[in-house]
PDB file of C-alpha atoms and ligand atoms in Angstrom:
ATOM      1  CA  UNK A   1       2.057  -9.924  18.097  1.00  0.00           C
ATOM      2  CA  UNK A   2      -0.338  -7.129  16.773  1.00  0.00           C
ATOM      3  CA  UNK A   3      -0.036  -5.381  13.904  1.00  0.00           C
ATOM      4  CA  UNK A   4      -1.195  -1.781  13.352  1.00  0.00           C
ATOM      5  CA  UNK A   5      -3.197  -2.110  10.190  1.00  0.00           C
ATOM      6  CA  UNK A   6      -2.582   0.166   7.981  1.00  0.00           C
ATOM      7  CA  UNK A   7      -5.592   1.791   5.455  1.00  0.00           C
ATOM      8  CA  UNK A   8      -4.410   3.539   2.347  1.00  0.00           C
ATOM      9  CA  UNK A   9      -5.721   5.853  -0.214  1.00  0.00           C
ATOM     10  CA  UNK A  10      -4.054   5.159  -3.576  1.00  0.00           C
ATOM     11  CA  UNK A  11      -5.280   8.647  -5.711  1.00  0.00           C
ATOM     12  CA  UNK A  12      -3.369   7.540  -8.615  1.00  0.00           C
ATOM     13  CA  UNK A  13      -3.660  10.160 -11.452  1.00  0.00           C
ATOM     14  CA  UNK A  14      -6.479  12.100 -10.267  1.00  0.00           C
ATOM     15  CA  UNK A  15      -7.233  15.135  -8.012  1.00  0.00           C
ATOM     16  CA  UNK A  16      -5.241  18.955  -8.529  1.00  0.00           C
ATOM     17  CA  UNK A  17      -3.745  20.665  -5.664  1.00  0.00           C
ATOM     18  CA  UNK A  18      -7.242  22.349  -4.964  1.00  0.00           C
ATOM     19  CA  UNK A  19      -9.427  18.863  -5.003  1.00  0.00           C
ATOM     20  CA  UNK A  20      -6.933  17.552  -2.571  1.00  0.00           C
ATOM     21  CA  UNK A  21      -7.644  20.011  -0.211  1.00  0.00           C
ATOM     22  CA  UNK A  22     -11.155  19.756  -0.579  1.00  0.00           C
ATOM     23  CA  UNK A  23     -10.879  15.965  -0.273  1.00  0.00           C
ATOM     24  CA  UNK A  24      -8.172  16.495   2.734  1.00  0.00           C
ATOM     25  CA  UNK A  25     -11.080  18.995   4.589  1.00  0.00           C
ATOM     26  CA  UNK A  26     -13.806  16.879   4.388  1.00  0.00           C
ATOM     27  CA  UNK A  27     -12.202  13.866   5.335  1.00  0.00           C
ATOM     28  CA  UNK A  28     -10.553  15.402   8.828  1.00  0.00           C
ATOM     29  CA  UNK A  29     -14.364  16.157   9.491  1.00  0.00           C
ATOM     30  CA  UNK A  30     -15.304  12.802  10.294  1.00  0.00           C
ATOM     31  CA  UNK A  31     -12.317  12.060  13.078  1.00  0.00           C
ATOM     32  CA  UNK A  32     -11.046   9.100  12.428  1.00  0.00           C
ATOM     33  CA  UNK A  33      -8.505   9.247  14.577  1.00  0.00           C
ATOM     34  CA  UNK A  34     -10.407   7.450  17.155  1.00  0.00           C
ATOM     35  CA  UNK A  35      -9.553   4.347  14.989  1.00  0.00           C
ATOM     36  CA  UNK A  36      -6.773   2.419  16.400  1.00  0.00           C
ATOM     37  CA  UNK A  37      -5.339   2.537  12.647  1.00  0.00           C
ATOM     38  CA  UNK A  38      -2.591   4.173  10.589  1.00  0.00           C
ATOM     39  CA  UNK A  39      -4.349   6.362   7.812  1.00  0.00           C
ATOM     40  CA  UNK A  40      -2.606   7.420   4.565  1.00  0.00           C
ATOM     41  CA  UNK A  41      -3.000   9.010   1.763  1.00  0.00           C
ATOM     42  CA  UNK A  42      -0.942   8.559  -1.828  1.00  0.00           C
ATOM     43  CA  UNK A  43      -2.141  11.711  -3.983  1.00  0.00           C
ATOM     44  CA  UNK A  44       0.004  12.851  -7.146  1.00  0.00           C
ATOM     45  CA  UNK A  45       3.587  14.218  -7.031  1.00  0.00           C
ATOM     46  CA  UNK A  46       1.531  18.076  -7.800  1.00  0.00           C
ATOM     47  CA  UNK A  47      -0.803  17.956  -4.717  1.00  0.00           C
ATOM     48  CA  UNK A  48       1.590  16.142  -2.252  1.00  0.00           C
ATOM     49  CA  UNK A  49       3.130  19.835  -1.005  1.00  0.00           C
ATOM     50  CA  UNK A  50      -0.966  20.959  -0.355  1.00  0.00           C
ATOM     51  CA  UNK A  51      -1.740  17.875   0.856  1.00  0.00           C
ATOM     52  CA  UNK A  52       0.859  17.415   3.142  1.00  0.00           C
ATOM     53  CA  UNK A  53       0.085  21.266   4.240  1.00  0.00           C
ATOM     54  CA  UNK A  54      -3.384  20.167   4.636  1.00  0.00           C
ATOM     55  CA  UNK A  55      -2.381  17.481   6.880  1.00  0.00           C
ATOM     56  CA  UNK A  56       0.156  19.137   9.013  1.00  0.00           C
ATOM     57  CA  UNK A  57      -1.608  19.161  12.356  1.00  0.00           C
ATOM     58  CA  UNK A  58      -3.577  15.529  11.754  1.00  0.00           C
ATOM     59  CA  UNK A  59      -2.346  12.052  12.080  1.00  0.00           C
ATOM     60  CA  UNK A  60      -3.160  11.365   8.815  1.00  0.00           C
ATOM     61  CA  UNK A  61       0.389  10.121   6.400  1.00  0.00           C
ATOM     62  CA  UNK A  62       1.161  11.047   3.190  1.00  0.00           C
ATOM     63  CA  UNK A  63       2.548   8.937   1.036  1.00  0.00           C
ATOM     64  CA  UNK A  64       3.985   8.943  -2.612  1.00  0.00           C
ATOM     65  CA  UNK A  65       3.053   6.927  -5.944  1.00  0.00           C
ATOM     66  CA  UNK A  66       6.506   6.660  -7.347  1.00  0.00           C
ATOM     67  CA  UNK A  67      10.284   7.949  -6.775  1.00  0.00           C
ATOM     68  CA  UNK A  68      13.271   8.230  -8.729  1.00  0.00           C
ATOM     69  CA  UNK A  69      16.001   5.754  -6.898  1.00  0.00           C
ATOM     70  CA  UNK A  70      19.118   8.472  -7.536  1.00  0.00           C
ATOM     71  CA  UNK A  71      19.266  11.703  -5.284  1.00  0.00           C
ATOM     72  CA  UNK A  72      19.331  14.313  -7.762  1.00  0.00           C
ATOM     73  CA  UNK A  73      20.527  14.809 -11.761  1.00  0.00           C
ATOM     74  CA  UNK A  74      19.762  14.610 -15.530  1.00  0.00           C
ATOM     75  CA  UNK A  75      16.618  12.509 -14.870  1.00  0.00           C
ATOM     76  CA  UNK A  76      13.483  14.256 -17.207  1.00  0.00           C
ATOM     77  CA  UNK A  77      10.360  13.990 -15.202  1.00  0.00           C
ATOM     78  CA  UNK A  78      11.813  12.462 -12.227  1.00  0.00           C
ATOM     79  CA  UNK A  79      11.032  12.812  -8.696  1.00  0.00           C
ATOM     80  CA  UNK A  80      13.470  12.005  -5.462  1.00  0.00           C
ATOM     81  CA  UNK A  81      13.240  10.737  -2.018  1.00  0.00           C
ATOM     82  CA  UNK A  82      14.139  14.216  -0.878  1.00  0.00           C
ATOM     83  CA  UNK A  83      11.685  16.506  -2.853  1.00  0.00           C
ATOM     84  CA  UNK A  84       9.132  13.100  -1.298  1.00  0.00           C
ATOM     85  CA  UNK A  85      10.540  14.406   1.803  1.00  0.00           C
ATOM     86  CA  UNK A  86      10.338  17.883   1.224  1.00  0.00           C
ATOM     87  CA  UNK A  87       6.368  17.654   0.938  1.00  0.00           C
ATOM     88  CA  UNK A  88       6.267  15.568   4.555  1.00  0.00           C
ATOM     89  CA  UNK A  89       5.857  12.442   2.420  1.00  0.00           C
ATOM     90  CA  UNK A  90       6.806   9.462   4.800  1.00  0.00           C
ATOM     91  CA  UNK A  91       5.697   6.683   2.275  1.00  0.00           C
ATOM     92  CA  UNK A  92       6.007   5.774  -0.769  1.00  0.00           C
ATOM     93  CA  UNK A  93       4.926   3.251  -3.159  1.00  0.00           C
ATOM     94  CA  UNK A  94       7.303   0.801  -4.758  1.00  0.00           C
ATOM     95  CA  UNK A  95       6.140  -1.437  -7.583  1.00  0.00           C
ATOM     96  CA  UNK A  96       2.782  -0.732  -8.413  1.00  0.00           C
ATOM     97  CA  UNK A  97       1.251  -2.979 -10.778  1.00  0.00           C
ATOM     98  CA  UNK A  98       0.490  -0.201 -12.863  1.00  0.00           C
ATOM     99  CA  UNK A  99       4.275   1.205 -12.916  1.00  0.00           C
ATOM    100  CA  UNK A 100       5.354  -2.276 -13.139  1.00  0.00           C
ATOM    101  CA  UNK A 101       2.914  -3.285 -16.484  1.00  0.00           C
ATOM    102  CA  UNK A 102       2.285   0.756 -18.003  1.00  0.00           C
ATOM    103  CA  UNK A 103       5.897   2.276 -17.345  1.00  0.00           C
ATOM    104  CA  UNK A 104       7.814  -1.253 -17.233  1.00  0.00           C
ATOM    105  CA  UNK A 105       9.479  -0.836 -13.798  1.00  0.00           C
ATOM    106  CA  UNK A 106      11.192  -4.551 -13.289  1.00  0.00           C
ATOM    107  CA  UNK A 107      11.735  -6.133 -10.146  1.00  0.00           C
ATOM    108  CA  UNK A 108      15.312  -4.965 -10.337  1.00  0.00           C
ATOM    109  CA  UNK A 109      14.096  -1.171 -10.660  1.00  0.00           C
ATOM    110  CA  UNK A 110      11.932  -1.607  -8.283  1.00  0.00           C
ATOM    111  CA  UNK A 111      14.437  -3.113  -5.699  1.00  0.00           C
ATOM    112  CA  UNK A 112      16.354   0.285  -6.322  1.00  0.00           C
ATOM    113  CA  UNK A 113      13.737   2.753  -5.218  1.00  0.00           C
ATOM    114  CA  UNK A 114      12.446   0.493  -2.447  1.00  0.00           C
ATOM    115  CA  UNK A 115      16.393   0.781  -1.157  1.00  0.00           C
ATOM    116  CA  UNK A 116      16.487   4.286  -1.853  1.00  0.00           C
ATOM    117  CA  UNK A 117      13.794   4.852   0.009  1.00  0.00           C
ATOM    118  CA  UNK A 118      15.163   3.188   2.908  1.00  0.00           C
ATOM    119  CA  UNK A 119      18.190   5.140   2.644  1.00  0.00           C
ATOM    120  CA  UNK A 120      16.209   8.318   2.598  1.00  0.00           C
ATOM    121  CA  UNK A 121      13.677   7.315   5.962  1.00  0.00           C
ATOM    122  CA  UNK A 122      10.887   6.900   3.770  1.00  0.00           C
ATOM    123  CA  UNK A 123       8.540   3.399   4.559  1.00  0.00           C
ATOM    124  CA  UNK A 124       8.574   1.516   1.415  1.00  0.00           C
ATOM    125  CA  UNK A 125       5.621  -0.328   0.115  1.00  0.00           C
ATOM    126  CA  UNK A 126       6.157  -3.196  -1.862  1.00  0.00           C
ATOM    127  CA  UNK A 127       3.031  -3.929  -4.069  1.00  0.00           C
ATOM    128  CA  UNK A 128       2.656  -7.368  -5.590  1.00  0.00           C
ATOM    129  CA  UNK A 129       0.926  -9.857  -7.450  1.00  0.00           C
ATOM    130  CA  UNK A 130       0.072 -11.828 -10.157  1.00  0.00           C
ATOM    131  CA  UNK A 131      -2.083 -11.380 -13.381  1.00  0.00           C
ATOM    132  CA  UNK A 132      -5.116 -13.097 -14.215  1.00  0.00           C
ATOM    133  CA  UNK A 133      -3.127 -15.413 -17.066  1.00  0.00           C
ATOM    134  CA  UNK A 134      -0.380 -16.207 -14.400  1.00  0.00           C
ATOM    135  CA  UNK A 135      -3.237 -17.178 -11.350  1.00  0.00           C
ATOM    136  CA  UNK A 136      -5.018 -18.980 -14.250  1.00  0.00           C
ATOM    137  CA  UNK A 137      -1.741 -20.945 -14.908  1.00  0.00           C
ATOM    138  CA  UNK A 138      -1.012 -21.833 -11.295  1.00  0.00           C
ATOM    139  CA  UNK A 139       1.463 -19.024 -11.243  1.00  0.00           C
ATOM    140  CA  UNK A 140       0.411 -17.024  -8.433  1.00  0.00           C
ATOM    141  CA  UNK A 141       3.310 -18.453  -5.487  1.00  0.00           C
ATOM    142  CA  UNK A 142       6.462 -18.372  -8.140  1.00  0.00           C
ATOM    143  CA  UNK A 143       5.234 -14.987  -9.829  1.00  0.00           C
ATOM    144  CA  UNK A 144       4.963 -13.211  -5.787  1.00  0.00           C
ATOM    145  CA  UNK A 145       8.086 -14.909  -4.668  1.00  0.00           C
ATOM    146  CA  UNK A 146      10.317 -13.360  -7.723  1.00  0.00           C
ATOM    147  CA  UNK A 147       8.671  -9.932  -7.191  1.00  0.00           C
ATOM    148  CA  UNK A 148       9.515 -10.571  -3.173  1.00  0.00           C
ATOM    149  CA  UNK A 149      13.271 -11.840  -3.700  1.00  0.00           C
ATOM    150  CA  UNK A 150      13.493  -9.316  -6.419  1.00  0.00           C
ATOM    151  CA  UNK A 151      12.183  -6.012  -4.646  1.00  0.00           C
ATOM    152  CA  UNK A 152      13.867  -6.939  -1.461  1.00  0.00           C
ATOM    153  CA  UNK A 153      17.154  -8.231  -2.860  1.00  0.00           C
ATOM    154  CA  UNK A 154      20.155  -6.695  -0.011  1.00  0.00           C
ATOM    155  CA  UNK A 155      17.057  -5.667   2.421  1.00  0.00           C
ATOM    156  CA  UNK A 156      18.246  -6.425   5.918  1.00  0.00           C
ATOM    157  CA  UNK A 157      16.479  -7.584   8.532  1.00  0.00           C
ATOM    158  CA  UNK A 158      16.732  -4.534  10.303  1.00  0.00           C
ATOM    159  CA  UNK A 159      15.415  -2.249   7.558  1.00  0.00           C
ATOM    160  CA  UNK A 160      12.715  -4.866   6.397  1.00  0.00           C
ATOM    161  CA  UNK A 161      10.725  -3.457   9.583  1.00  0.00           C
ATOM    162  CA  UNK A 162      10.851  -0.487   7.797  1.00  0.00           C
ATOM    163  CA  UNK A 163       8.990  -2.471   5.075  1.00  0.00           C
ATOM    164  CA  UNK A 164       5.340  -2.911   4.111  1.00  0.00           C
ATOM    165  CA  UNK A 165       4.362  -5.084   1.635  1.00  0.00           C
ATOM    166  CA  UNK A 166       0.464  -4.627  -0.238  1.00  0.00           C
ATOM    167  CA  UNK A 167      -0.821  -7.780  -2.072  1.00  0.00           C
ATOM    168  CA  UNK A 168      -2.607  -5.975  -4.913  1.00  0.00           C
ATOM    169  CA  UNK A 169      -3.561  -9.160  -7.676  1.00  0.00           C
ATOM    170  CA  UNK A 170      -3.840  -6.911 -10.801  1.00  0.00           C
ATOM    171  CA  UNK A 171      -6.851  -8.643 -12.231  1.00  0.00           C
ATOM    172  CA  UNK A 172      -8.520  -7.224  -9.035  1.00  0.00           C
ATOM    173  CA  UNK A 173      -7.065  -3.358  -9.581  1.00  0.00           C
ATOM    174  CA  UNK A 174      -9.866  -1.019 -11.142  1.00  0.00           C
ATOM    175  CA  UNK A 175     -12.058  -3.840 -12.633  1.00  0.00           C
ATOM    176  CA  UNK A 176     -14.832  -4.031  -9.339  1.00  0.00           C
ATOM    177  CA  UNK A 177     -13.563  -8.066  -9.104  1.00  0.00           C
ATOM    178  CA  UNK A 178     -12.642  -8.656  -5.726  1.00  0.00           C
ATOM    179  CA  UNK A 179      -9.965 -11.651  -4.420  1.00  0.00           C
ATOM    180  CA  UNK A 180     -12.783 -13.504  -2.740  1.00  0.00           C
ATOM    181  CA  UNK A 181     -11.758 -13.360   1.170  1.00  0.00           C
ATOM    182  CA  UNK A 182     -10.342 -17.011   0.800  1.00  0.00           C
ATOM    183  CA  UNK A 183      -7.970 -15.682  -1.659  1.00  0.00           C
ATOM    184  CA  UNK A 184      -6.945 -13.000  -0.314  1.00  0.00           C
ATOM    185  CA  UNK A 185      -6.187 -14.920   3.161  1.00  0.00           C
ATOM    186  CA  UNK A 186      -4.114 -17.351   1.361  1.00  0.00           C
ATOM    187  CA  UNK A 187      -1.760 -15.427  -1.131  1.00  0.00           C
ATOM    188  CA  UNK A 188      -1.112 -13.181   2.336  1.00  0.00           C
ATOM    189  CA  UNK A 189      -0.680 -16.179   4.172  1.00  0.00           C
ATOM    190  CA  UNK A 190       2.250 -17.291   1.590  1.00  0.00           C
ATOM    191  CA  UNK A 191       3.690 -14.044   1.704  1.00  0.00           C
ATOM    192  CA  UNK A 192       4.184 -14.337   5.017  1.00  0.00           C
ATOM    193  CA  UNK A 193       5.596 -17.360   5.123  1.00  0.00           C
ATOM    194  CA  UNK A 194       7.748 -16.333   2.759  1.00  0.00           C
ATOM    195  CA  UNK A 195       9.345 -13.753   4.591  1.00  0.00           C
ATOM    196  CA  UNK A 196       9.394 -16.460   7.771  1.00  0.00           C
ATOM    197  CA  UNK A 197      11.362 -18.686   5.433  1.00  0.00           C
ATOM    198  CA  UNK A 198      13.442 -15.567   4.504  1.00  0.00           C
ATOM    199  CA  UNK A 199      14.146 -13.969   7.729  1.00  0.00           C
ATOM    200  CA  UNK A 200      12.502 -15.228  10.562  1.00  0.00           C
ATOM    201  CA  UNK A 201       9.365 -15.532  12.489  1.00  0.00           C
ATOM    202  CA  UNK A 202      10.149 -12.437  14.215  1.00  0.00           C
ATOM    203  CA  UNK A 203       9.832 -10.489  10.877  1.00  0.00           C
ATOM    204  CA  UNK A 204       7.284 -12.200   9.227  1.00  0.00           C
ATOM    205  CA  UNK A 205       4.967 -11.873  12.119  1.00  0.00           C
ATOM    206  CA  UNK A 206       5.391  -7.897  12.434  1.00  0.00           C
ATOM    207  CA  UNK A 207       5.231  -7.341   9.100  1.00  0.00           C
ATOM    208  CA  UNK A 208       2.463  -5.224   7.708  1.00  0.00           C
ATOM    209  CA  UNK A 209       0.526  -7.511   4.568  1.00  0.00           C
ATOM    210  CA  UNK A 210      -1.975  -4.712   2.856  1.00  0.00           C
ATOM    211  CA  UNK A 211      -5.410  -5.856   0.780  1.00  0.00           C
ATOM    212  CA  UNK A 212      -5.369  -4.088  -2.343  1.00  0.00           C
ATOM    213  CA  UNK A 213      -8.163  -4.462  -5.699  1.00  0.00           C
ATOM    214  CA  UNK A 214     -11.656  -3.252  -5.637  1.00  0.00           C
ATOM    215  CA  UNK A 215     -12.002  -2.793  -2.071  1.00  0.00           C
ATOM    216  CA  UNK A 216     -15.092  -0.642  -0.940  1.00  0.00           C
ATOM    217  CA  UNK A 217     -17.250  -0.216   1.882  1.00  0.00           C
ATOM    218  CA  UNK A 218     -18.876  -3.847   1.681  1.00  0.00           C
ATOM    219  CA  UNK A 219     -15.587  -5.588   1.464  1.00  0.00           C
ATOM    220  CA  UNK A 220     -13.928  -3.930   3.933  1.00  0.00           C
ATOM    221  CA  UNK A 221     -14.971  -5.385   6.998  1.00  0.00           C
ATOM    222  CA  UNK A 222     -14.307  -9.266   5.841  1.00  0.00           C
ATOM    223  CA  UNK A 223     -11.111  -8.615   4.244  1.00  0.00           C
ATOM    224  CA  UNK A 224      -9.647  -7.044   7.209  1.00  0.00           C
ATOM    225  CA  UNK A 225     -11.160 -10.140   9.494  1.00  0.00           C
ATOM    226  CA  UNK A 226      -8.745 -12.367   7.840  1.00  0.00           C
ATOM    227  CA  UNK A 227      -6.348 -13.361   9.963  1.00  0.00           C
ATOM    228  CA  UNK A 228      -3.236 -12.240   8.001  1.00  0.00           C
ATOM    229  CA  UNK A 229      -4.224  -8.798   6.174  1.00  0.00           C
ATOM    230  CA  UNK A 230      -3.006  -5.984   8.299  1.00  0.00           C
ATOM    231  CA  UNK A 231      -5.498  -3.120   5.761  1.00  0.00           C
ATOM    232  CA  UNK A 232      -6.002  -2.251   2.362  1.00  0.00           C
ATOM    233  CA  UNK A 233      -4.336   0.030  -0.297  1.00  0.00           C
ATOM    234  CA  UNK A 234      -7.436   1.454  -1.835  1.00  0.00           C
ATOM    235  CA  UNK A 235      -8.045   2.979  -5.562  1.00  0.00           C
ATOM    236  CA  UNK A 236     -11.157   4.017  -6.882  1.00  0.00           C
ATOM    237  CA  UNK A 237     -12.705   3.705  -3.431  1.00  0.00           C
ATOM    238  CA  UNK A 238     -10.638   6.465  -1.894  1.00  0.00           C
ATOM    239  CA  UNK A 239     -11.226   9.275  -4.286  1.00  0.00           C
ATOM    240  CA  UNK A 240     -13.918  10.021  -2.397  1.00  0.00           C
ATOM    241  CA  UNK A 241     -13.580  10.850   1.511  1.00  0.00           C
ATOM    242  CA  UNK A 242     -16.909   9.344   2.348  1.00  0.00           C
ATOM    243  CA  UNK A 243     -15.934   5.923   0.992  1.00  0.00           C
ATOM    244  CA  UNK A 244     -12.787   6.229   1.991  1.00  0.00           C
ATOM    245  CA  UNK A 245     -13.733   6.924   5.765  1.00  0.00           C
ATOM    246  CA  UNK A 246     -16.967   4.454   5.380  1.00  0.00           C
ATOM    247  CA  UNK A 247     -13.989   1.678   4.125  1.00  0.00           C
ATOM    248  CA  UNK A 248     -11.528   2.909   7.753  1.00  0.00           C
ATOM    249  CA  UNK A 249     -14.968   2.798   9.819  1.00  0.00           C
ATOM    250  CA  UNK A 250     -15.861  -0.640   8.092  1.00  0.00           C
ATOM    251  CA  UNK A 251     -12.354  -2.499   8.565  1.00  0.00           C
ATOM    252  CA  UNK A 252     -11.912  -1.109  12.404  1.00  0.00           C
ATOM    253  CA  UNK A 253     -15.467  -2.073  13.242  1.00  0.00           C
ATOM    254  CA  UNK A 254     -14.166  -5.134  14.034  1.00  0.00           C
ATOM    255  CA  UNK A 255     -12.375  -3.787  17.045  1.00  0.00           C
ATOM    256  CA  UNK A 256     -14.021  -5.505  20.451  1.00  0.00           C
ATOM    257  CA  UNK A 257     -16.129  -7.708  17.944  1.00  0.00           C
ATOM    258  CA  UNK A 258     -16.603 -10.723  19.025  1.00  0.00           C
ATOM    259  CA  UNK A 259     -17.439 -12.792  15.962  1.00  0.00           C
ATOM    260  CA  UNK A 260     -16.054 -10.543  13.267  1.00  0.00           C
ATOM    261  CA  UNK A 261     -17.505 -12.686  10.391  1.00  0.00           C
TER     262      UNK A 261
HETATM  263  P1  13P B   1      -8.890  -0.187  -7.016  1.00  0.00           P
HETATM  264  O1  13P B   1      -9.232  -0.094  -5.548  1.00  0.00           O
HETATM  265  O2  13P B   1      -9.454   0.909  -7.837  1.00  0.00           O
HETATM  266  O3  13P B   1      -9.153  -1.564  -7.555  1.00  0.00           O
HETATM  267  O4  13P B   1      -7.277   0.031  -7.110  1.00  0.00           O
HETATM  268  C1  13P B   1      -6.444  -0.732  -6.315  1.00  0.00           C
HETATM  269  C2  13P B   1      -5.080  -0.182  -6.422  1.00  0.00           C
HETATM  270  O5  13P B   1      -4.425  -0.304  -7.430  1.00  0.00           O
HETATM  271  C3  13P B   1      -4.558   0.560  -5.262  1.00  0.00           C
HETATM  272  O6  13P B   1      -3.187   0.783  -5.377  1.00  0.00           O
END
């Protein structure tokens, strides 16, 4: 089976309504649409209306950081599904290392959203991985296997394919250290067989396995020639539409390439 990779543009805390536009512009310049990829982009909760404006008549997703799990009510500062929604959001981020280590979301939290976003039609993605302590300790398989049973605790098969999971090890986020390719190919490799062992072979061989931690424009094309990595949720990298479209020209290069490597 083939997989539709899937290349993401994690903004995190940066850009206003205005330098999302700007960044939205430029980027629809280049066309990548010819790329037989899903694009997306995951600005803050104050651009996503402009952006998604800015995106209206392109086949380019938007996406969200972070959502509040109830629909509405006396929840200071939060944002739901719906007002996701409202902005033409169709993603949305669930567990984030950084909302999982700065704002403490556990893997029971995290299971919430992830269902509420099912509930509410949006595509979940489950971000994982392990610090440097826990790889260091020979952690890595229990640590992604208790934030996979944890964030898709009561996930059906059926809604699973709703699912997509990123592999982001947080020693990797922000600090320009790559997983080497090996790495990479490996942890995905046991996250899919996890979800084999889980479901079934049906599931774990549709299911989308993102990249994510310090990739750029020189990674890009020997990440995504591993076997098992269906794209990349991108950070510092994507800020800038350049990179971000020299990273989606990179990765689908290898389309009709014979020896990808
Ligand atoms: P960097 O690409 O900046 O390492 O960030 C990765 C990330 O956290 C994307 O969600």
């Amino acid at each position: 089976m083939s997989r539709r990779p899937l290349i993401a543009g994690n903004w995190k805390m940066h850009k206003t309504p205005q330098e999302a536009q700007d960044f939205i512009e430029r980027f629809l310049s280049f066309s990548c649409d010819g790329f037989d990829c899903d694009v997306l982009v995951i600005p803050p909760f104050t651009s996503l209306d402009r952006a998604g404006k800015c995106l209206l008549e392109s086949s380019v997703f938007l996406g969200a950081q972070d959502m509040h799990p109830a629909a509405s009510g006396a929840y200071t500062g939060a944002i739901s599904a719906n007002m996701l929604k409202s902005c033409q959001c169709s993603f949305v981020l669930a567990g984030h290392s950084e909302r999982r280590h700065v704002f403490g979301d556990t893997n029971v939290v995290v299971n919430e959203k992830l269902q509420a976003a099912l509930s509410n039609d949006l595509r979940p993605i489950l971000c994982v991985g392990e610090t440097l302590e826990e790889r260091e300790a020979d952690r890595t398989e229990s640590v992604l296997e208790e934030q996979l049973a944890g964030g898709l605790k009561d996930v059906s098969e059926l809604d699973l394919a709703h699912v997509v999971i990123a592999y982001e090890p947080v020693w990797a986020i922000g600090t320009g250290k790559t997983a080497t390719t090996e790495q990479a190919q490996d942890t995905i490799a046991f996250i899919r067989a996890w979800i084999e062992t889980r479901y079934s072979e049906t599931a774990s061989e549709a299911m989308r396995i993102l990249y994510g931690g310090s990739v750029n424009p020189a990674n890009a094309k020997s990440l995504q020639a591993q076997p098992d990595i269906d794209g990349a949720l991108i950070g510092g990298a994507s800020l800038d539409p350049d990179s971000f479209a020299q990273i989606i020209a990179e990765a689908m290069s290898l389309q009709g390439d014979d020896d990808p490597c």
